[in-house]
CSV table of C-alpha atoms and ligand atoms in Angstrom, one decimal:
chain,number,residue,atom,x,y,z
A,1,UNK,CA,59.1,102.7,180.5
A,2,UNK,CA,56.3,105.1,179.7
A,3,UNK,CA,54.4,102.8,177.4
A,4,UNK,CA,54.8,101.2,174.0
A,5,UNK,CA,55.3,103.2,170.7
A,6,UNK,CA,54.7,102.1,167.1
A,7,UNK,CA,55.6,104.1,164.1
A,8,UNK,CA,56.3,103.6,160.4
A,9,UNK,CA,57.7,105.1,157.2
A,10,UNK,CA,56.8,104.0,153.6
A,11,UNK,CA,59.5,102.7,151.3
A,12,UNK,CA,57.4,104.6,148.6
A,13,UNK,CA,59.9,107.4,147.5
A,14,UNK,CA,62.7,109.6,148.4
A,15,UNK,CA,63.6,109.5,151.9
A,16,UNK,CA,63.9,113.1,152.9
A,17,UNK,CA,64.6,115.7,155.5
A,18,UNK,CA,61.0,116.0,156.6
A,19,UNK,CA,60.9,112.1,157.4
A,20,UNK,CA,64.0,112.6,159.4
A,21,UNK,CA,63.2,115.8,161.4
A,22,UNK,CA,59.5,114.9,161.6
A,23,UNK,CA,59.7,111.4,162.5
A,24,UNK,CA,63.0,109.2,162.6
A,25,UNK,CA,65.0,111.7,164.8
A,26,UNK,CA,62.1,111.6,167.2
A,27,UNK,CA,62.1,107.9,167.3
A,28,UNK,CA,65.8,108.0,168.3
A,29,UNK,CA,65.0,110.4,171.1
A,30,UNK,CA,62.0,108.2,172.4
A,31,UNK,CA,63.7,104.8,172.2
A,32,UNK,CA,65.0,104.9,175.8
A,33,UNK,CA,61.8,105.9,177.3
A,34,UNK,CA,59.3,103.7,175.6
A,35,UNK,CA,59.4,100.0,174.3
A,36,UNK,CA,59.7,101.0,170.7
A,37,UNK,CA,58.5,99.2,167.5
A,38,UNK,CA,59.4,100.7,164.1
A,39,UNK,CA,58.2,99.6,160.9
A,40,UNK,CA,59.1,99.9,157.1
A,41,UNK,CA,55.4,100.1,155.9
A,42,UNK,CA,55.7,98.3,152.7
A,43,UNK,CA,51.9,97.3,152.5
A,44,UNK,CA,51.0,101.1,152.5
A,45,UNK,CA,53.4,101.7,149.8
A,46,UNK,CA,51.5,99.7,147.2
A,47,UNK,CA,48.4,101.9,147.6
A,48,UNK,CA,50.1,103.8,144.9
A,49,UNK,CA,52.0,102.1,141.8
A,50,UNK,CA,55.5,100.7,142.8
A,51,UNK,CA,58.0,99.0,140.6
A,52,UNK,CA,58.7,95.7,142.6
A,53,UNK,CA,62.4,95.8,142.4
A,54,UNK,CA,62.7,99.4,143.3
A,55,UNK,CA,60.2,98.7,146.2
A,56,UNK,CA,62.5,96.0,147.6
A,57,UNK,CA,65.6,98.4,147.3
A,58,UNK,CA,63.8,101.2,149.0
A,59,UNK,CA,62.6,98.9,151.8
A,60,UNK,CA,66.5,98.2,152.4
A,61,UNK,CA,67.2,102.0,152.2
A,62,UNK,CA,64.4,103.0,154.7
A,63,UNK,CA,65.6,100.3,157.3
A,64,UNK,CA,69.2,101.5,156.7
A,65,UNK,CA,68.1,105.0,157.6
A,66,UNK,CA,66.6,104.0,160.8
A,67,UNK,CA,69.9,102.3,161.8
A,68,UNK,CA,72.1,104.9,160.5
A,69,UNK,CA,70.1,107.7,162.3
A,70,UNK,CA,70.8,106.0,165.5
A,71,UNK,CA,68.0,103.6,166.3
A,72,UNK,CA,69.6,100.7,168.5
A,73,UNK,CA,68.7,97.4,167.1
A,74,UNK,CA,69.1,95.8,170.5
A,75,UNK,CA,66.6,98.2,172.3
A,76,UNK,CA,64.0,98.5,169.4
A,77,UNK,CA,62.2,96.3,167.1
A,78,UNK,CA,62.8,97.2,163.4
A,79,UNK,CA,61.0,95.2,160.8
A,80,UNK,CA,59.0,95.2,157.4
A,81,UNK,CA,55.4,95.2,157.5
A,82,UNK,CA,54.8,92.4,155.0
A,83,UNK,CA,56.9,90.1,157.2
A,84,UNK,CA,54.2,89.9,159.9
A,85,UNK,CA,50.9,88.6,158.4
A,86,UNK,CA,48.8,89.8,161.2
A,87,UNK,CA,48.8,93.5,160.0
A,88,UNK,CA,46.2,92.9,157.3
A,89,UNK,CA,44.5,90.4,159.3
A,90,UNK,CA,43.6,93.0,161.8
A,91,UNK,CA,43.0,95.5,159.3
A,92,UNK,CA,40.1,93.3,157.8
A,93,UNK,CA,38.6,93.2,161.4
A,94,UNK,CA,38.9,97.0,161.6
A,95,UNK,CA,37.3,97.3,158.1
A,96,UNK,CA,34.2,95.7,159.8
A,97,UNK,CA,34.0,98.2,162.7
A,98,UNK,CA,34.9,101.5,160.8
A,99,UNK,CA,31.9,103.5,159.3
A,100,UNK,CA,32.6,104.7,155.8
A,101,UNK,CA,31.8,108.1,157.1
A,102,UNK,CA,34.9,108.3,159.1
A,103,UNK,CA,37.1,107.4,156.0
A,104,UNK,CA,35.2,109.9,154.0
A,105,UNK,CA,36.7,112.6,156.3
A,106,UNK,CA,40.4,111.7,155.7
A,107,UNK,CA,42.2,114.5,153.8
A,108,UNK,CA,45.2,112.5,152.7
A,109,UNK,CA,42.9,110.4,150.6
A,110,UNK,CA,41.3,113.5,149.0
A,111,UNK,CA,44.7,115.0,148.4
A,112,UNK,CA,46.1,111.8,146.9
A,113,UNK,CA,43.0,110.6,144.9
A,114,UNK,CA,42.4,114.4,143.8
A,115,UNK,CA,39.6,114.6,141.1
A,116,UNK,CA,39.9,110.9,140.1
A,117,UNK,CA,38.3,109.4,143.0
A,118,UNK,CA,36.5,106.6,141.1
A,119,UNK,CA,39.8,105.4,139.7
A,120,UNK,CA,41.7,105.5,142.9
A,121,UNK,CA,42.2,101.9,144.3
A,122,UNK,CA,40.3,100.7,147.3
A,123,UNK,CA,43.6,100.5,149.4
A,124,UNK,CA,44.4,104.1,149.1
A,125,UNK,CA,40.9,104.6,150.7
A,126,UNK,CA,41.2,102.1,153.4
A,127,UNK,CA,44.9,103.0,154.2
A,128,UNK,CA,44.0,104.6,157.5
A,129,UNK,CA,42.3,101.3,158.6
A,130,UNK,CA,45.5,99.4,157.9
A,131,UNK,CA,47.5,102.1,159.8
A,132,UNK,CA,45.1,101.7,162.7
A,133,UNK,CA,45.8,98.0,162.7
A,134,UNK,CA,49.7,98.6,162.6
A,135,UNK,CA,49.5,100.7,165.8
A,136,UNK,CA,46.9,98.5,167.6
A,137,UNK,CA,48.2,95.2,166.6
A,138,UNK,CA,50.9,96.0,169.3
A,139,UNK,CA,48.5,97.7,171.6
A,140,UNK,CA,50.8,100.8,171.3
A,141,UNK,CA,49.9,103.6,173.6
A,142,UNK,CA,51.9,106.4,171.7
A,143,UNK,CA,52.6,107.1,168.0
A,144,UNK,CA,55.3,109.6,167.1
A,145,UNK,CA,54.6,111.3,163.9
A,146,UNK,CA,54.6,114.5,161.8
A,147,UNK,CA,51.6,116.9,161.7
A,148,UNK,CA,50.3,115.4,158.6
A,149,UNK,CA,49.6,112.0,160.1
A,150,UNK,CA,47.8,113.4,163.3
A,151,UNK,CA,44.4,112.8,161.7
A,152,UNK,CA,45.2,109.1,161.0
A,153,UNK,CA,46.2,108.5,164.7
A,154,UNK,CA,43.1,110.2,165.8
A,155,UNK,CA,41.1,107.7,163.5
A,156,UNK,CA,43.1,104.7,165.2
A,157,UNK,CA,41.9,106.2,168.5
A,158,UNK,CA,38.3,106.1,167.2
A,159,UNK,CA,38.6,102.6,165.7
A,160,UNK,CA,40.2,101.3,168.9
A,161,UNK,CA,37.0,102.7,170.9
A,162,UNK,CA,34.6,101.4,168.5
A,163,UNK,CA,36.1,97.8,168.5
A,164,UNK,CA,36.0,97.9,172.3
A,165,UNK,CA,32.3,99.1,172.4
A,166,UNK,CA,31.2,96.7,169.9
A,167,UNK,CA,32.6,93.8,171.7
A,168,UNK,CA,32.2,95.2,175.2
A,169,UNK,CA,36.0,94.8,176.0
A,170,UNK,CA,38.7,96.9,177.2
A,171,UNK,CA,41.1,95.5,174.8
A,172,UNK,CA,42.8,98.1,172.8
A,173,UNK,CA,44.3,101.2,174.4
A,174,UNK,CA,43.5,104.7,172.8
A,175,UNK,CA,47.0,105.5,171.2
A,176,UNK,CA,48.1,109.2,171.3
A,177,UNK,CA,50.1,111.0,168.7
A,178,UNK,CA,53.5,112.4,169.8
A,179,UNK,CA,54.3,115.4,167.8
A,180,UNK,CA,57.6,117.2,168.1
A,181,UNK,CA,56.4,120.8,167.5
A,182,UNK,CA,59.9,122.1,166.3
A,183,UNK,CA,59.8,120.2,163.2
A,184,UNK,CA,56.4,119.0,162.8
A,185,UNK,CA,55.9,120.3,159.2
A,186,UNK,CA,58.9,120.7,157.1
A,187,UNK,CA,57.9,122.5,153.9
A,188,UNK,CA,59.1,122.1,150.2
A,189,UNK,CA,62.2,124.2,149.4
A,190,UNK,CA,60.5,125.4,146.2
A,191,UNK,CA,57.3,126.3,147.7
A,192,UNK,CA,56.8,127.3,151.5
A,193,UNK,CA,53.1,126.5,151.5
A,194,UNK,CA,53.6,122.9,150.3
A,195,UNK,CA,54.9,120.0,152.6
A,196,UNK,CA,58.3,118.7,151.8
A,197,UNK,CA,57.2,115.3,150.2
A,198,UNK,CA,58.6,112.2,148.5
A,199,UNK,CA,56.1,112.3,145.8
A,200,UNK,CA,56.8,116.0,144.7
A,201,UNK,CA,58.0,115.8,141.1
A,202,UNK,CA,60.8,118.2,141.6
A,203,UNK,CA,63.9,116.9,143.3
A,204,UNK,CA,64.8,120.4,144.0
A,205,UNK,CA,61.9,120.7,146.4
A,206,UNK,CA,63.4,118.3,149.0
A,207,UNK,CA,66.8,117.2,150.5
A,208,UNK,CA,67.0,113.5,150.3
A,209,UNK,CA,68.6,111.5,153.1
A,210,UNK,CA,70.8,109.9,150.4
A,211,UNK,CA,72.0,113.3,148.9
A,212,UNK,CA,75.8,114.1,148.9
A,213,UNK,CA,77.2,117.3,150.4
A,214,UNK,CA,77.4,119.1,147.0
A,215,UNK,CA,73.7,118.4,146.2
A,216,UNK,CA,72.6,119.5,149.6
A,217,UNK,CA,74.5,122.7,149.3
A,218,UNK,CA,73.1,123.2,145.8
A,219,UNK,CA,69.5,122.5,146.7
A,220,UNK,CA,69.7,124.9,149.6
A,221,UNK,CA,71.4,127.7,147.3
A,222,UNK,CA,68.6,127.3,144.9
A,223,UNK,CA,65.8,127.2,147.5
A,224,UNK,CA,63.1,129.8,147.1
A,225,UNK,CA,63.7,133.1,149.0
A,226,UNK,CA,61.9,136.5,149.0
A,227,UNK,CA,63.0,140.1,148.5
A,228,UNK,CA,63.2,141.2,152.2
A,229,UNK,CA,66.4,141.8,154.0
A,230,UNK,CA,67.0,139.5,157.0
A,231,UNK,CA,65.2,136.3,158.0
A,232,UNK,CA,62.0,136.4,160.2
A,233,UNK,CA,59.6,133.8,161.0
A,234,UNK,CA,56.2,134.7,159.8
A,235,UNK,CA,54.8,131.6,157.9
A,236,UNK,CA,51.6,133.6,156.6
A,237,UNK,CA,53.6,136.3,154.6
A,238,UNK,CA,57.2,134.8,154.4
A,239,UNK,CA,56.6,131.1,154.2
A,240,UNK,CA,60.0,130.2,152.6
A,241,UNK,CA,62.1,132.3,155.1
A,242,UNK,CA,60.0,130.7,157.9
A,243,UNK,CA,60.6,127.2,156.6
A,244,UNK,CA,64.4,127.8,156.3
A,245,UNK,CA,64.6,129.2,159.8
A,246,UNK,CA,62.6,126.3,161.0
A,247,UNK,CA,64.9,123.7,159.4
A,248,UNK,CA,67.8,125.6,160.8
A,249,UNK,CA,66.4,125.7,164.3
A,250,UNK,CA,65.5,121.8,164.1
A,251,UNK,CA,68.9,120.8,162.9
A,252,UNK,CA,70.8,123.0,165.4
A,253,UNK,CA,68.4,121.7,168.0
A,254,UNK,CA,68.0,125.4,169.1
A,255,UNK,CA,64.7,127.4,170.0
A,256,UNK,CA,63.4,129.0,166.9
A,257,UNK,CA,63.1,132.5,168.5
A,258,UNK,CA,67.0,132.3,169.2
A,259,UNK,CA,67.8,131.5,165.4
A,260,UNK,CA,65.4,134.2,164.4
A,261,UNK,CA,67.1,136.7,166.4
A,262,UNK,CA,70.7,135.6,165.2
A,263,UNK,CA,69.8,136.0,161.5
A,264,UNK,CA,67.3,138.9,161.6
A,265,UNK,CA,69.9,141.0,159.9
A,266,UNK,CA,71.6,138.3,157.7
A,267,UNK,CA,71.1,138.2,154.0
A,268,UNK,CA,69.5,135.1,152.3
A,269,UNK,CA,72.7,134.4,150.5
A,270,UNK,CA,74.7,134.3,153.7
A,271,UNK,CA,72.1,132.5,155.8
A,272,UNK,CA,71.9,129.7,153.1
A,273,UNK,CA,75.6,129.2,153.3
A,274,UNK,CA,75.4,128.7,157.2
A,275,UNK,CA,72.3,126.5,156.7
A,276,UNK,CA,74.1,124.4,154.0
A,277,UNK,CA,77.1,123.9,156.4
A,278,UNK,CA,74.9,122.8,159.2
A,279,UNK,CA,72.8,120.5,157.2
A,280,UNK,CA,75.9,118.8,155.6
A,281,UNK,CA,77.5,118.5,159.2
A,282,UNK,CA,74.3,116.7,160.5
A,283,UNK,CA,73.3,114.7,157.7
A,284,UNK,CA,76.5,113.5,156.2
A,285,UNK,CA,77.5,111.1,158.9
A,286,UNK,CA,73.9,109.6,158.6
A,287,UNK,CA,74.3,109.4,154.8
A,288,UNK,CA,77.5,107.7,154.8
A,289,UNK,CA,76.4,105.0,157.3
A,290,UNK,CA,73.3,104.7,155.1
A,291,UNK,CA,75.3,104.1,152.1
A,292,UNK,CA,77.6,101.5,154.0
A,293,UNK,CA,74.6,99.5,155.2
A,294,UNK,CA,73.0,99.6,151.7
A,295,UNK,CA,76.2,98.1,150.2
A,296,UNK,CA,76.0,95.4,152.8
A,297,UNK,CA,72.4,94.4,152.5
A,298,UNK,CA,73.1,91.2,154.5
A,299,UNK,CA,73.4,93.2,157.7
A,300,UNK,CA,70.0,94.9,157.3
A,301,UNK,CA,68.3,91.8,156.1
A,302,UNK,CA,69.5,90.1,159.4
A,303,UNK,CA,68.2,93.0,161.4
A,304,UNK,CA,64.7,92.9,159.6
A,305,UNK,CA,64.6,89.1,160.2
A,306,UNK,CA,65.2,89.4,164.0
A,307,UNK,CA,62.8,92.5,164.1
A,308,UNK,CA,60.0,90.4,162.4
A,309,UNK,CA,60.5,87.5,164.9
A,310,UNK,CA,60.3,90.0,167.9
A,311,UNK,CA,57.1,91.7,166.4
A,312,UNK,CA,55.5,88.4,165.2
A,313,UNK,CA,55.8,87.2,168.9
A,314,UNK,CA,53.7,90.1,170.1
A,315,UNK,CA,51.5,90.4,166.9
A,316,UNK,CA,50.4,86.6,166.9
A,317,UNK,CA,49.3,86.7,170.6
A,318,UNK,CA,47.1,89.8,170.0
A,319,UNK,CA,45.5,88.7,166.7
A,320,UNK,CA,44.6,85.4,168.3
A,321,UNK,CA,42.9,87.3,171.3
A,322,UNK,CA,41.1,89.5,168.6
A,323,UNK,CA,40.0,86.5,166.7
A,324,UNK,CA,38.6,84.9,169.9
A,325,UNK,CA,36.8,88.2,170.9
A,326,UNK,CA,35.2,88.4,167.5
A,327,UNK,CA,34.1,84.8,167.6
A,328,UNK,CA,36.2,82.9,165.1
A,329,UNK,CA,36.4,79.3,165.8
A,330,UNK,CA,40.0,78.2,167.1
A,331,UNK,CA,42.0,76.3,164.5
B,1,AQP,N1,57.4,117.5,155.5
B,1,AQP,C1,57.3,116.7,156.6
B,1,AQP,N2,57.6,117.4,157.8
B,1,AQP,C2,57.5,116.7,159.0
B,1,AQP,N3,57.3,115.2,158.9
B,1,AQP,C3,57.0,114.6,157.7
B,1,AQP,N4,56.6,113.3,157.5
B,1,AQP,C4,56.6,113.2,156.2
B,1,AQP,N5,56.8,114.4,155.7
B,1,AQP,C5,57.0,115.4,156.5
B,1,AQP,C6,56.6,112.3,158.5
B,1,AQP,O1,57.4,111.2,158.2
B,1,AQP,C7,56.8,110.0,158.6
B,1,AQP,C8,56.7,109.1,157.4
B,1,AQP,O2,55.9,109.5,156.4
B,1,AQP,P1,55.3,108.5,155.2
B,1,AQP,O3,56.4,107.8,154.7
B,1,AQP,O4,54.2,107.6,156.0
B,1,AQP,O5,54.7,109.1,154.2
B,1,AQP,P2,54.0,110.6,154.2
B,1,AQP,O6,53.7,111.3,155.3
B,1,AQP,O7,53.0,110.5,153.2
B,1,AQP,O8,55.3,111.3,153.5
B,1,AQP,P3,55.6,112.0,152.1
B,1,AQP,O9,57.0,112.1,151.9
B,1,AQP,O10,54.7,113.2,152.1
B,1,AQP,O11,54.9,110.9,151.0
B,1,AQP,P4,53.9,111.2,149.9
B,1,AQP,O12,54.6,112.1,149.0
B,1,AQP,O13,53.6,110.0,149.3
B,1,AQP,O14,52.6,111.9,150.6
B,1,AQP,C9,55.4,110.4,159.0
B,1,AQP,O15,55.3,110.3,160.6
B,1,AQP,C10,55.1,111.6,158.6
B,1,AQP,O16,54.4,112.6,159.4
């Protein structure tokens, strides 16, 4: 084993192709090489408003997607963050070693809070501290994420270093992001300069993991294109064409240059038909398995309960050590 990985996805919206290609699929690839811990990060989800019943359903949906995409429940640990109390416990300790200046630099808070910073909840601001706690609670060495989360993993390294220095310990490893370049940033189908995102108000902007074949085909057909003949990869001047090529290459698991050469003289309409066939072929089996698992919640609930017990065993040991290092009196 090359080390331990930790990663998570929020049950906060529509699970989409970006989450799959940028995160979940890499998790499946890495599960044999690392000791792998994967989490449905529901505590993070409530940093923006959530309907409680929908949150429960989406927690099941995200866990179902992990299993449907090929995570092996015997090899990996799959659990819900709120089931292991040590996550917020460690986050509090980290809140007390993290300078405000570090949080002020986080671009995700700026993006999500927008101009209404004073009205944003404190949890949205301290979200990266909780993420550092998620990773370091398991003393994970590697964190597979999409490009958008790189800054947060770097902060987790800084926090680990700050803790180790403050308490003159070598307790936490400095975790490294693992970014699969070929699908590090999947863009919106409606605007090639924006990230495909669960919170985009337009459902046409993303392919949801739960979309059926017709919906996928329709969304790709309506995806924004440009007026040039043939596809080419040039994110600056042809963001939409580049994004569609990147999605094709990632789904086909082929080098982008090969895909670019193959479609350099193909019309958008013909290319979109090919992309749509490929997307359906790759995603449909996962979607069908997700639907089956979501209909049989008992199976997912059992997987989450087992995962929580496995995670808890590591987490309770590490939080006890941290509490001792910090100087809390044993109970
Ligand atoms: N467009 C994307 N391309 C590649 N990777 C992506 N990820 C998300 N969007 C893309 C990766 O998916 C993992 C889980 O993400 P998350 O649930 O923590 O939420 P997020 O990154 O905030 O995703 P969204 O969909 O963009 O949510 P909102 O709209 O709330 O901001 C991460 O590894 C992420 O890199």
